[in-house]
């Protein structure tokens, strides 16, 4: 996924960014609402992690503005405000989840995965495509009953395919899953990772549509 992190505390921001990146997601980290607004104007995000108390405003106002404008991307609030009234206000403003600081980073990862599954219309973390069985919650894959080990980057790319089996994904769509904003992108990165996935999942698992992109095949191999 492509994740926008809005957090002005350096230490926490770094820890959350690294955790989400280790989970295989591309993370853009900004520290003000102004930068957050600019980011969503230029980039399509799958999830926003939003602090409430920021140097240039309050997260609730930012969130209400997003929802009023019809912006439906899921939002998880990260805040030290732990009163029940604060949680209710956040959820009523349009948040999908509310995590109180300090929190365990593994719990954050689990909540990110759960919210993403709900928005994709599949609360069940288990998906089957062809001879592949995929557990989205635990990041596990088996092929014909045999476990397949993927690196974090390989998983990030594969996750894009598994949520859109049979659908064509362009190079730029796949690059967005691997790279945060401003990161240097090597010209053959997608080809390299697609080749690695084919070696592990079967050479016919991912088809190349010349000049357009790639798609995950859905037939039994």
One Martini backbone bead per residue (centre of mass of N, CA, C, O) as a GRO file, in nm:
protein
  221
    1UNK     BB    1   0.102   0.032   0.011
    2UNK     BB    2   0.008   0.375   0.030
    3UNK     BB    3   0.134   0.590   0.290
    4UNK     BB    4   0.022   0.849   0.510
    5UNK     BB    5   0.219   1.034   0.741
    6UNK     BB    6   0.098   1.238   1.025
    7UNK     BB    7   0.388   1.354   1.206
    8UNK     BB    8   0.584   1.567   1.438
    9UNK     BB    9   0.734   1.341   1.583
   10UNK     BB   10   1.031   1.215   1.527
   11UNK     BB   11   1.055   0.941   1.674
   12UNK     BB   12   0.774   0.829   1.598
   13UNK     BB   13   0.785   0.870   1.295
   14UNK     BB   14   1.024   0.681   1.245
   15UNK     BB   15   0.901   0.423   1.368
   16UNK     BB   16   0.650   0.406   1.189
   17UNK     BB   17   0.781   0.415   0.916
   18UNK     BB   18   0.958   0.160   0.955
   19UNK     BB   19   0.731  -0.039   1.015
   20UNK     BB   20   0.566  -0.004   0.752
   21UNK     BB   21   0.803  -0.067   0.564
   22UNK     BB   22   0.857  -0.356   0.680
   23UNK     BB   23   0.560  -0.446   0.575
   24UNK     BB   24   0.577  -0.328   0.255
   25UNK     BB   25   0.537  -0.018   0.254
   26UNK     BB   26   0.476   0.297   0.134
   27UNK     BB   27   0.613   0.605   0.286
   28UNK     BB   28   0.477   0.924   0.366
   29UNK     BB   29   0.632   1.187   0.555
   30UNK     BB   30   0.463   1.431   0.751
   31UNK     BB   31   0.437   1.743   0.980
   32UNK     BB   32   0.188   1.875   0.827
   33UNK     BB   33  -0.112   1.975   0.693
   34UNK     BB   34  -0.007   2.113   0.441
   35UNK     BB   35   0.150   1.865   0.335
   36UNK     BB   36  -0.088   1.674   0.334
   37UNK     BB   37  -0.262   1.826   0.128
   38UNK     BB   38  -0.051   1.818  -0.100
   39UNK     BB   39  -0.026   1.509  -0.120
   40UNK     BB   40  -0.333   1.436  -0.193
   41UNK     BB   41  -0.320   1.597  -0.470
   42UNK     BB   42  -0.077   1.391  -0.602
   43UNK     BB   43  -0.167   1.127  -0.426
   44UNK     BB   44  -0.263   0.789  -0.399
   45UNK     BB   45  -0.402   0.661  -0.112
   46UNK     BB   46  -0.469   0.381   0.115
   47UNK     BB   47  -0.354   0.545   0.377
   48UNK     BB   48  -0.400   0.724   0.696
   49UNK     BB   49  -0.181   0.864   0.944
   50UNK     BB   50  -0.317   1.059   1.225
   51UNK     BB   51  -0.248   1.324   1.388
   52UNK     BB   52  -0.378   1.589   1.589
   53UNK     BB   53  -0.129   1.756   1.702
   54UNK     BB   54  -0.031   2.030   1.507
   55UNK     BB   55   0.135   2.316   1.411
   56UNK     BB   56  -0.128   2.392   1.187
   57UNK     BB   57  -0.335   2.205   1.357
   58UNK     BB   58  -0.619   1.990   1.348
   59UNK     BB   59  -0.711   1.672   1.261
   60UNK     BB   60  -1.021   1.695   1.262
   61UNK     BB   61  -1.046   1.916   1.047
   62UNK     BB   62  -0.903   1.761   0.823
   63UNK     BB   63  -1.095   1.517   0.819
   64UNK     BB   64  -1.360   1.663   0.760
   65UNK     BB   65  -1.266   1.782   0.491
   66UNK     BB   66  -1.227   1.516   0.346
   67UNK     BB   67  -1.518   1.402   0.377
   68UNK     BB   68  -1.670   1.641   0.246
   69UNK     BB   69  -1.500   1.590  -0.033
   70UNK     BB   70  -1.504   1.256  -0.063
   71UNK     BB   71  -1.268   1.128   0.097
   72UNK     BB   72  -1.223   0.762   0.146
   73UNK     BB   73  -0.975   0.717   0.281
   74UNK     BB   74  -0.837   0.563   0.524
   75UNK     BB   75  -0.827   0.641   0.888
   76UNK     BB   76  -0.574   0.663   1.143
   77UNK     BB   77  -0.554   0.752   1.468
   78UNK     BB   78  -0.276   0.922   1.640
   79UNK     BB   79  -0.289   0.952   2.004
   80UNK     BB   80  -0.292   1.083   2.346
   81UNK     BB   81  -0.597   1.097   2.337
   82UNK     BB   82  -0.802   0.895   2.582
   83UNK     BB   83  -1.078   0.984   2.566
   84UNK     BB   84  -1.386   0.890   2.482
   85UNK     BB   85  -1.470   1.159   2.346
   86UNK     BB   86  -1.237   1.158   2.142
   87UNK     BB   87  -1.308   0.898   1.996
   88UNK     BB   88  -1.588   0.980   1.907
   89UNK     BB   89  -1.503   1.227   1.744
   90UNK     BB   90  -1.320   1.078   1.545
   91UNK     BB   91  -1.533   0.884   1.429
   92UNK     BB   92  -1.738   1.113   1.348
   93UNK     BB   93  -1.521   1.249   1.146
   94UNK     BB   94  -1.405   0.957   0.988
   95UNK     BB   95  -1.272   0.743   1.132
   96UNK     BB   96  -1.157   0.392   1.142
   97UNK     BB   97  -0.945   0.449   1.373
   98UNK     BB   98  -0.800   0.434   1.724
   99UNK     BB   99  -0.475   0.520   1.855
  100UNK     BB  100  -0.305   0.511   2.157
  101UNK     BB  101  -0.068   0.673   2.316
  102UNK     BB  102   0.117   0.436   2.363
  103UNK     BB  103   0.220   0.192   2.114
  104UNK     BB  104   0.232  -0.096   1.949
  105UNK     BB  105   0.364  -0.169   1.642
  106UNK     BB  106   0.216  -0.439   1.593
  107UNK     BB  107  -0.067  -0.322   1.628
  108UNK     BB  108  -0.056  -0.127   1.397
  109UNK     BB  109  -0.019  -0.337   1.174
  110UNK     BB  110  -0.288  -0.484   1.229
  111UNK     BB  111  -0.475  -0.238   1.178
  112UNK     BB  112  -0.391  -0.176   0.894
  113UNK     BB  113  -0.478  -0.450   0.775
  114UNK     BB  114  -0.777  -0.441   0.864
  115UNK     BB  115  -0.864  -0.181   0.721
  116UNK     BB  116  -0.785  -0.268   0.436
  117UNK     BB  117  -0.978  -0.508   0.416
  118UNK     BB  118  -1.244  -0.355   0.450
  119UNK     BB  119  -1.206  -0.166   0.195
  120UNK     BB  120  -1.188  -0.430   0.000
  121UNK     BB  121  -1.431  -0.629   0.094
  122UNK     BB  122  -1.225  -0.833   0.284
  123UNK     BB  123  -1.215  -0.957   0.603
  124UNK     BB  124  -1.080  -1.198   0.489
  125UNK     BB  125  -0.736  -1.300   0.484
  126UNK     BB  126  -0.826  -1.528   0.278
  127UNK     BB  127  -0.681  -1.618  -0.043
  128UNK     BB  128  -0.773  -1.757  -0.370
  129UNK     BB  129  -0.545  -1.826  -0.654
  130UNK     BB  130  -0.548  -2.089  -0.789
  131UNK     BB  131  -0.254  -2.233  -0.635
  132UNK     BB  132  -0.305  -1.998  -0.430
  133UNK     BB  133  -0.248  -1.915  -0.080
  134UNK     BB  134  -0.353  -1.621   0.109
  135UNK     BB  135  -0.232  -1.447   0.403
  136UNK     BB  136  -0.272  -1.123   0.488
  137UNK     BB  137  -0.216  -1.110   0.795
  138UNK     BB  138   0.073  -1.299   0.779
  139UNK     BB  139   0.220  -1.305   0.508
  140UNK     BB  140   0.119  -1.576   0.349
  141UNK     BB  141   0.229  -1.842   0.124
  142UNK     BB  142   0.086  -2.095  -0.091
  143UNK     BB  143   0.182  -2.375  -0.314
  144UNK     BB  144   0.034  -2.653  -0.320
  145UNK     BB  145   0.091  -2.639   0.013
  146UNK     BB  146   0.354  -2.469  -0.020
  147UNK     BB  147   0.569  -2.264   0.104
  148UNK     BB  148   0.628  -1.906   0.045
  149UNK     BB  149   0.900  -1.686   0.031
  150UNK     BB  150   0.896  -1.335   0.101
  151UNK     BB  151   0.983  -1.036   0.072
  152UNK     BB  152   0.882  -0.724   0.138
  153UNK     BB  153   0.890  -0.628  -0.161
  154UNK     BB  154   0.747  -0.869  -0.286
  155UNK     BB  155   0.488  -0.837  -0.124
  156UNK     BB  156   0.408  -0.552  -0.213
  157UNK     BB  157   0.366  -0.635  -0.508
  158UNK     BB  158   0.177  -0.880  -0.473
  159UNK     BB  159  -0.058  -0.731  -0.331
  160UNK     BB  160  -0.149  -0.580  -0.583
  161UNK     BB  161  -0.237  -0.839  -0.737
  162UNK     BB  162  -0.429  -0.993  -0.529
  163UNK     BB  163  -0.650  -0.748  -0.536
  164UNK     BB  164  -0.624  -0.781  -0.884
  165UNK     BB  165  -0.717  -1.027  -1.035
  166UNK     BB  166  -0.675  -0.998  -1.389
  167UNK     BB  167  -0.555  -0.716  -1.367
  168UNK     BB  168  -0.415  -0.437  -1.492
  169UNK     BB  169  -0.080  -0.318  -1.421
  170UNK     BB  170   0.116  -0.065  -1.408
  171UNK     BB  171   0.419   0.052  -1.348
  172UNK     BB  172   0.332   0.296  -1.171
  173UNK     BB  173   0.155   0.134  -0.975
  174UNK     BB  174   0.389  -0.048  -0.873
  175UNK     BB  175   0.586   0.174  -0.779
  176UNK     BB  176   0.393   0.288  -0.553
  177UNK     BB  177   0.440   0.023  -0.370
  178UNK     BB  178   0.772   0.075  -0.330
  179UNK     BB  179   0.766   0.402  -0.325
  180UNK     BB  180   0.839   0.686  -0.200
  181UNK     BB  181   0.850   1.007  -0.198
  182UNK     BB  182   1.153   1.082  -0.378
  183UNK     BB  183   1.244   0.825  -0.471
  184UNK     BB  184   1.464   0.629  -0.635
  185UNK     BB  185   1.406   0.492  -0.964
  186UNK     BB  186   1.466   0.215  -1.124
  187UNK     BB  187   1.403   0.101  -1.441
  188UNK     BB  188   1.411  -0.239  -1.354
  189UNK     BB  189   1.258  -0.313  -1.092
  190UNK     BB  190   0.994  -0.453  -1.179
  191UNK     BB  191   1.123  -0.680  -1.343
  192UNK     BB  192   1.280  -0.806  -1.112
  193UNK     BB  193   1.033  -0.873  -0.922
  194UNK     BB  194   0.869  -1.036  -1.121
  195UNK     BB  195   1.083  -1.253  -1.162
  196UNK     BB  196   1.087  -1.347  -0.866
  197UNK     BB  197   0.789  -1.430  -0.851
  198UNK     BB  198   0.797  -1.644  -1.074
  199UNK     BB  199   1.000  -1.835  -0.935
  200UNK     BB  200   0.794  -1.882  -0.680
  201UNK     BB  201   0.489  -1.900  -0.843
  202UNK     BB  202   0.543  -1.913  -1.142
  203UNK     BB  203   0.589  -1.830  -1.474
  204UNK     BB  204   0.251  -1.791  -1.516
  205UNK     BB  205   0.141  -1.598  -1.289
  206UNK     BB  206   0.268  -1.352  -1.458
  207UNK     BB  207   0.168  -1.129  -1.696
  208UNK     BB  208   0.265  -0.975  -1.998
  209UNK     BB  209   0.175  -0.649  -2.128
  210UNK     BB  210   0.289  -0.501  -2.379
  211UNK     BB  211   0.323  -0.159  -2.289
  212UNK     BB  212   0.130  -0.180  -2.002
  213UNK     BB  213   0.195  -0.456  -1.814
  214UNK     BB  214   0.045  -0.646  -1.545
  215UNK     BB  215  -0.084  -0.983  -1.445
  216UNK     BB  216  -0.276  -1.194  -1.254
  217UNK     BB  217  -0.341  -1.509  -1.284
  218UNK     BB  218  -0.646  -1.726  -1.236
  219UNK     BB  219  -0.559  -1.985  -1.331
  220UNK     BB  220  -0.474  -2.298  -1.332
  221UNK     BB  221  -0.132  -2.427  -1.342
   0.00000   0.00000   0.00000
